[in-house]
Structure formats: C-alpha cells, structure tokens
Amino acid sequence: QPQLQESGPGLVKPSETLSLTCTVSGDSISSSYNYWAWIRQPPGKGLEWIGSIYYRGNMYYNPSLKSRISMSVDTSKNQFSLNVMSVTAADTAFYYCAREAISNGFHEVDYWGQGTLVSVSS
Amino acid sequence: QSVLTQPPSASGTPGQRVTISCSGSNTNIGRSTVNWYQQVPGAAPKVLIFTNSQRPSGVPDRFSGSKSGTSASLAISGLQSEDEADYFCAVWDDDLNGHYVFGTGTKVTVL
C-alpha cells in the first residue's frame, strides 16, 4: 500500500505563497497508472480538489483555483509539490496529498496522506 | 460550490439501514465512475466505495454503492456506532478540461 506524507510550513502570511511537498513511499510516482493529487478542506467544511499531476508533467486543475496554482514532480525523490500563490485567509485549510488512480480511463482518488493544517495569518 | 449535491445529514438507530444520495449531471456522474469516502473526526478521508460499487479490502459488506443515470447512492445496512462520520461522494467531471469534484458531504449520526 502506498503511503503519502505532506510537509511544509503550517503558517503563511497573506499575499505570500503556500508551498507543500508530498513524499510517496510504497509506490513509484513514475507509475503509468496514477496521477498525484492535492485536496484541501477548510476546518469544519467540505473537501475541495485542487489539482493533480502526472509524472511526465501533465496536469489538471480546479477551474476556480487554476490562476493561483502550480504543481511539480520530482521523480528522483518520489515527491510532488504544490504552490498556491497570493494566499488569503480563505486558503486556510487542511491540505491532503493523494494518489489519483486511473482505472479504465476514469480518475479515482484512493490513497490519502494524513493531511497538514496550513493557516494564513499575519 | 459543489456540483454534486448530498443531503447535509442522515441518521438512524443501530441496525437500521441508511441511504445517502449524490446528485450530479451528464458531465460527471453520467459519464464517470463514482467513489465514496468516509471521514471520521480528526482523520483523513478514506475510500469506502470505488468504481460505483466496489469495496476495498477491509471495508465491511454492510456498505454498498450504486449508480443510475446522473445520481448515485451509498447504503449502510445494519448501522453501527462506529459508522458515525461524514460521507462524501466524488467523481471526475469532464467539463472545463476535466477535474475531480466532491459532493457537499453528509453527516451520519447514530442515534
């Protein structure tokens, strides 16, 4: 079973960039069958998919966040990363990294990291 | 605002059957496979049902999923106290170049 672990600052100032990294173990990030996703959840609220990236760099984005998001993959470290630019208090959330399996052409998020809380505050 | 609509809450007594609906559209549920997640307080979500009706190993068979047209359902038979949690449906949406969407979530309470 793959395991995913998020890392990054727990506090970011407004207007700055939120940066997180996900380290994957038990699976290769270069697998042909998976994308690697970011999902967030404001405290007490629902889940919001941010985007996902393939090891070759192909990406999908949440249309509402696309202008502020960038993602990258480091296959040598079996890691992928997320940047959210120009953050505001509305970006305060638990951030999860996850595996997005491709099954019969369909995307299905199956394995999740434990999540990390990122607060946006001055 | 999510494009997948779920009832905000559902409840039942131990042993009862509870059903949660997930309503979507032709660009998401109508075209793709539905997944369901369970999230207990303080924990990350975990997959409960994938590909409309498949259970990962370790998920009790009292959980079942189905899909018809642009809607999907999760049923919990023989409700147990440990089933008290939030439940989310999710699906790939082909609209706007493609993206994954989650339902609004349903809080299940065991009375």
CSV table of C-alpha atoms in Angstrom, one decimal:
chain,number,residue,atom,x,y,z
A,1,GLN,CA,0.0,0.0,0.0
A,2,PRO,CA,1.3,3.4,-0.8
A,3,GLN,CA,1.9,5.9,1.9
A,4,LEU,CA,1.9,9.7,1.4
A,5,GLN,CA,3.2,12.3,3.8
A,6,GLU,CA,2.7,16.1,3.4
A,7,SER,CA,5.3,18.6,4.6
A,8,GLY,CA,5.6,22.3,4.7
A,9,PRO,CA,5.0,25.4,6.8
A,10,GLY,CA,1.9,25.5,9.0
A,11,LEU,CA,1.7,29.3,8.8
A,12,VAL,CA,1.8,31.5,5.8
A,13,LYS,CA,1.3,35.3,5.6
A,14,PRO,CA,-1.4,36.8,3.5
A,15,SER,CA,-0.3,37.6,-0.1
A,16,GLU,CA,2.6,35.1,0.1
A,17,THR,CA,2.9,31.7,-1.5
A,18,LEU,CA,1.9,28.5,0.3
A,19,SER,CA,4.3,25.6,-0.6
A,20,LEU,CA,3.8,22.0,0.3
A,21,THR,CA,5.6,18.7,-0.7
A,22,CYS,CA,4.2,15.2,-0.6
A,23,THR,CA,6.6,12.3,-0.2
A,24,VAL,CA,5.4,9.0,-1.6
A,25,SER,CA,6.5,5.6,-0.3
A,26,GLY,CA,5.4,2.1,-1.3
A,27,ASP,CA,4.6,3.2,-4.8
A,28,SER,CA,6.5,4.8,-7.7
A,29,ILE,CA,5.5,8.3,-8.6
A,30,SER,CA,6.5,7.3,-12.2
A,31,SER,CA,3.7,4.7,-12.4
A,32,SER,CA,1.8,4.9,-15.6
A,33,TYR,CA,-1.5,4.3,-13.8
A,34,ASN,CA,-1.6,7.2,-11.4
A,35,TYR,CA,-1.8,10.9,-11.2
A,36,TRP,CA,-0.9,12.6,-7.9
A,37,ALA,CA,-3.4,15.0,-6.4
A,38,TRP,CA,-3.8,17.8,-3.9
A,39,ILE,CA,-7.1,18.2,-1.9
A,40,ARG,CA,-8.0,20.7,0.8
A,41,GLN,CA,-10.6,21.1,3.5
A,42,PRO,CA,-11.2,24.3,5.5
A,43,PRO,CA,-11.8,23.4,9.1
A,44,GLY,CA,-15.4,22.2,9.6
A,45,LYS,CA,-16.2,22.3,5.9
A,46,GLY,CA,-16.2,20.0,2.8
A,47,LEU,CA,-13.5,18.7,0.5
A,48,GLU,CA,-12.1,20.7,-2.5
A,49,TRP,CA,-9.9,19.1,-5.1
A,50,ILE,CA,-7.1,21.4,-6.1
A,51,GLY,CA,-5.4,19.6,-8.9
A,52,SER,CA,-3.4,16.6,-10.0
A,53,ILE,CA,-0.2,16.0,-11.9
A,54,TYR,CA,1.3,13.0,-13.9
A,55,TYR,CA,5.0,12.1,-13.6
A,56,ARG,CA,5.5,13.5,-17.1
A,57,GLY,CA,4.1,16.8,-16.1
A,58,ASN,CA,0.6,16.6,-17.5
A,59,MET,CA,-1.7,18.4,-15.1
A,60,TYR,CA,-5.4,19.0,-14.3
A,61,TYR,CA,-6.6,22.0,-12.3
A,62,ASN,CA,-9.6,23.0,-10.3
A,63,PRO,CA,-11.0,25.8,-12.6
A,64,SER,CA,-11.7,28.1,-9.7
A,65,LEU,CA,-8.0,27.9,-8.5
A,66,LYS,CA,-6.1,27.5,-11.7
A,67,SER,CA,-4.8,31.1,-11.9
A,68,ARG,CA,-3.0,30.7,-8.5
A,69,ILE,CA,-1.8,27.1,-8.6
A,70,SER,CA,1.4,25.5,-9.7
A,71,MET,CA,2.4,21.9,-9.3
A,72,SER,CA,5.6,19.9,-10.0
A,73,VAL,CA,7.0,16.4,-9.7
A,74,ASP,CA,10.5,15.2,-8.6
A,75,THR,CA,10.8,11.6,-9.7
A,76,SER,CA,14.3,11.3,-8.2
A,77,LYS,CA,12.9,11.9,-4.8
A,78,ASN,CA,9.5,10.3,-5.4
A,79,GLN,CA,7.8,13.6,-4.4
A,80,PHE,CA,5.4,16.1,-5.8
A,81,SER,CA,4.7,19.6,-4.8
A,82,LEU,CA,2.1,22.4,-4.7
A,83,ASN,CA,2.3,26.1,-4.7
A,84,VAL,CA,-0.7,28.4,-4.0
A,85,MET,CA,0.1,32.0,-4.7
A,86,SER,CA,-1.3,35.2,-3.2
A,87,VAL,CA,-3.0,33.4,-0.3
A,88,THR,CA,-5.7,34.9,1.8
A,89,ALA,CA,-7.5,33.7,4.9
A,90,ALA,CA,-9.8,31.7,2.7
A,91,ASP,CA,-6.9,29.4,1.9
A,92,THR,CA,-6.7,28.3,5.5
A,93,ALA,CA,-7.3,24.5,5.4
A,94,PHE,CA,-6.1,21.0,5.9
A,95,TYR,CA,-4.2,20.1,2.8
A,96,TYR,CA,-4.1,16.5,1.7
A,97,CYS,CA,-2.0,14.8,-0.9
A,98,ALA,CA,-3.4,11.8,-2.5
A,99,ARG,CA,-3.0,9.2,-5.2
A,100,GLU,CA,-5.4,9.5,-8.2
A,101,ALA,CA,-5.6,6.2,-9.9
A,102,ILE,CA,-6.5,5.8,-13.5
A,103,SER,CA,-8.9,2.8,-13.8
A,104,ASN,CA,-10.5,2.1,-17.2
A,105,GLY,CA,-9.9,5.7,-18.1
A,106,PHE,CA,-11.5,7.1,-15.0
A,107,HIS,CA,-9.8,9.0,-12.3
A,108,GLU,CA,-10.3,7.8,-8.7
A,109,VAL,CA,-8.6,9.2,-5.6
A,110,ASP,CA,-7.8,6.2,-3.5
A,111,TYR,CA,-4.9,6.7,-1.0
A,112,TRP,CA,-4.6,9.8,1.1
A,113,GLY,CA,-1.9,11.4,3.2
A,114,GLN,CA,-2.8,12.3,6.8
A,115,GLY,CA,-3.1,15.9,6.0
A,116,THR,CA,-1.5,19.1,7.2
A,117,LEU,CA,-3.1,22.2,8.5
A,118,VAL,CA,-2.0,25.4,6.9
A,119,SER,CA,-3.1,28.7,8.4
A,120,VAL,CA,-3.0,32.0,6.6
A,121,SER,CA,-2.4,34.8,9.0
A,122,SER,CA,-0.2,37.8,9.6
B,1,GLN,CA,-20.0,25.5,-4.6
B,2,SER,CA,-20.0,21.8,-5.4
B,3,VAL,CA,-21.7,20.4,-8.5
B,4,LEU,CA,-22.6,17.2,-6.6
B,5,THR,CA,-25.5,17.5,-4.1
B,6,GLN,CA,-25.8,15.4,-1.0
B,7,PRO,CA,-28.2,15.8,1.9
B,8,PRO,CA,-26.5,17.5,4.8
B,9,SER,CA,-27.4,14.9,7.3
B,10,ALA,CA,-28.8,11.4,7.8
B,11,SER,CA,-29.5,9.4,10.9
B,12,GLY,CA,-30.6,6.1,12.2
B,13,THR,CA,-30.6,3.7,15.2
B,14,PRO,CA,-28.2,0.8,15.4
B,15,GLY,CA,-29.2,-1.9,13.0
B,16,GLN,CA,-31.2,0.3,10.7
B,17,ARG,CA,-30.4,1.0,7.0
B,18,VAL,CA,-29.4,4.5,6.0
B,19,THR,CA,-29.1,5.7,2.4
B,20,ILE,CA,-27.2,8.8,1.2
B,21,SER,CA,-27.9,10.2,-2.3
B,22,CYS,CA,-25.5,12.1,-4.6
B,23,SER,CA,-27.0,14.1,-7.4
B,24,GLY,CA,-24.8,15.2,-10.4
B,25,SER,CA,-25.1,15.8,-14.1
B,26,ASN,CA,-24.3,14.4,-17.5
B,27,THR,CA,-20.7,15.7,-17.4
B,28,ASN,CA,-19.8,13.9,-14.2
B,29,ILE,CA,-21.9,11.1,-12.7
B,30,GLY,CA,-23.5,10.5,-16.1
B,31,ARG,CA,-20.1,9.8,-17.7
B,32,SER,CA,-17.7,8.6,-15.0
B,33,THR,CA,-17.4,6.2,-12.0
B,34,VAL,CA,-18.4,7.3,-8.5
B,35,ASN,CA,-16.4,7.0,-5.4
B,36,TRP,CA,-17.4,7.3,-1.8
B,37,TYR,CA,-15.3,8.4,1.2
B,38,GLN,CA,-15.8,8.2,4.9
B,39,GLN,CA,-14.2,10.7,7.2
B,40,VAL,CA,-14.3,10.3,11.0
B,41,PRO,CA,-13.5,13.4,13.1
B,42,GLY,CA,-9.8,14.3,13.2
B,43,ALA,CA,-8.8,11.9,10.4
B,44,ALA,CA,-8.2,12.0,6.7
B,45,PRO,CA,-10.9,10.6,4.4
B,46,LYS,CA,-10.7,7.0,3.4
B,47,VAL,CA,-12.1,5.3,0.4
B,48,LEU,CA,-15.3,3.3,1.1
B,49,ILE,CA,-16.5,2.5,-2.4
B,50,PHE,CA,-14.8,2.9,-5.7
B,51,THR,CA,-15.9,2.4,-9.3
B,52,ASN,CA,-19.6,2.9,-8.3
B,53,SER,CA,-19.9,-0.3,-6.2
B,54,GLN,CA,-16.6,-1.9,-5.4
B,55,ARG,CA,-15.4,-2.2,-1.8
B,56,PRO,CA,-11.7,-2.1,-1.0
B,57,SER,CA,-10.5,-4.9,1.2
B,58,GLY,CA,-11.3,-4.3,4.8
B,59,VAL,CA,-14.5,-2.4,4.2
B,60,PRO,CA,-17.4,-4.2,5.7
B,61,ASP,CA,-20.0,-5.5,3.3
B,62,ARG,CA,-22.8,-3.5,5.1
B,63,PHE,CA,-21.5,-0.6,2.9
B,64,SER,CA,-22.8,-0.7,-0.7
B,65,GLY,CA,-22.8,1.7,-3.6
B,66,SER,CA,-24.9,2.1,-6.7
B,67,LYS,CA,-25.3,4.5,-9.7
B,68,SER,CA,-28.1,5.2,-12.0
B,69,GLY,CA,-28.0,7.9,-14.7
B,70,THR,CA,-26.8,11.1,-13.1
B,71,SER,CA,-27.3,10.0,-9.5
B,72,ALA,CA,-25.5,7.7,-7.1
B,73,SER,CA,-26.3,6.2,-3.6
B,74,LEU,CA,-24.4,4.9,-0.7
B,75,ALA,CA,-26.3,2.5,1.6
B,76,ILE,CA,-25.3,1.5,5.1
B,77,SER,CA,-27.1,-1.7,6.3
B,78,GLY,CA,-27.0,-2.7,9.9
B,79,LEU,CA,-25.9,0.7,11.1
B,80,GLN,CA,-23.2,0.7,13.8
B,81,SER,CA,-22.0,3.3,16.2
B,82,GLU,CA,-18.6,3.4,14.5
B,83,ASP,CA,-20.3,4.5,11.3
B,84,GLU,CA,-21.0,7.9,12.7
B,85,ALA,CA,-18.9,10.1,10.3
B,86,ASP,CA,-19.0,12.4,7.3
B,87,TYR,CA,-19.5,10.8,3.9
B,88,PHE,CA,-18.6,12.3,0.6
B,89,CYS,CA,-19.2,11.2,-3.0
B,90,ALA,CA,-16.8,12.1,-5.7
B,91,VAL,CA,-16.4,11.8,-9.4
B,92,TRP,CA,-14.4,13.0,-12.4
B,93,ASP,CA,-16.1,15.9,-14.3
B,94,ASP,CA,-15.4,16.2,-18.0
B,95,ASP,CA,-16.4,19.9,-18.0
B,96,LEU,CA,-13.8,22.7,-18.2
B,97,ASN,CA,-10.9,20.4,-19.3
B,98,GLY,CA,-11.6,17.9,-16.6
B,99,HIS,CA,-11.4,18.0,-12.9
B,100,TYR,CA,-12.3,15.9,-9.8
B,101,VAL,CA,-15.3,17.0,-7.8
B,102,PHE,CA,-16.5,16.1,-4.3
B,103,GLY,CA,-20.1,16.1,-3.0
B,104,THR,CA,-21.3,18.5,-0.4
B,105,GLY,CA,-21.0,15.8,2.3
B,106,THR,CA,-23.4,14.1,4.6
B,107,LYS,CA,-23.1,13.8,8.3
B,108,VAL,CA,-24.4,10.4,9.5
B,109,THR,CA,-25.5,10.3,13.2
B,110,VAL,CA,-26.2,7.1,15.0
B,111,LEU,CA,-29.0,7.7,17.4
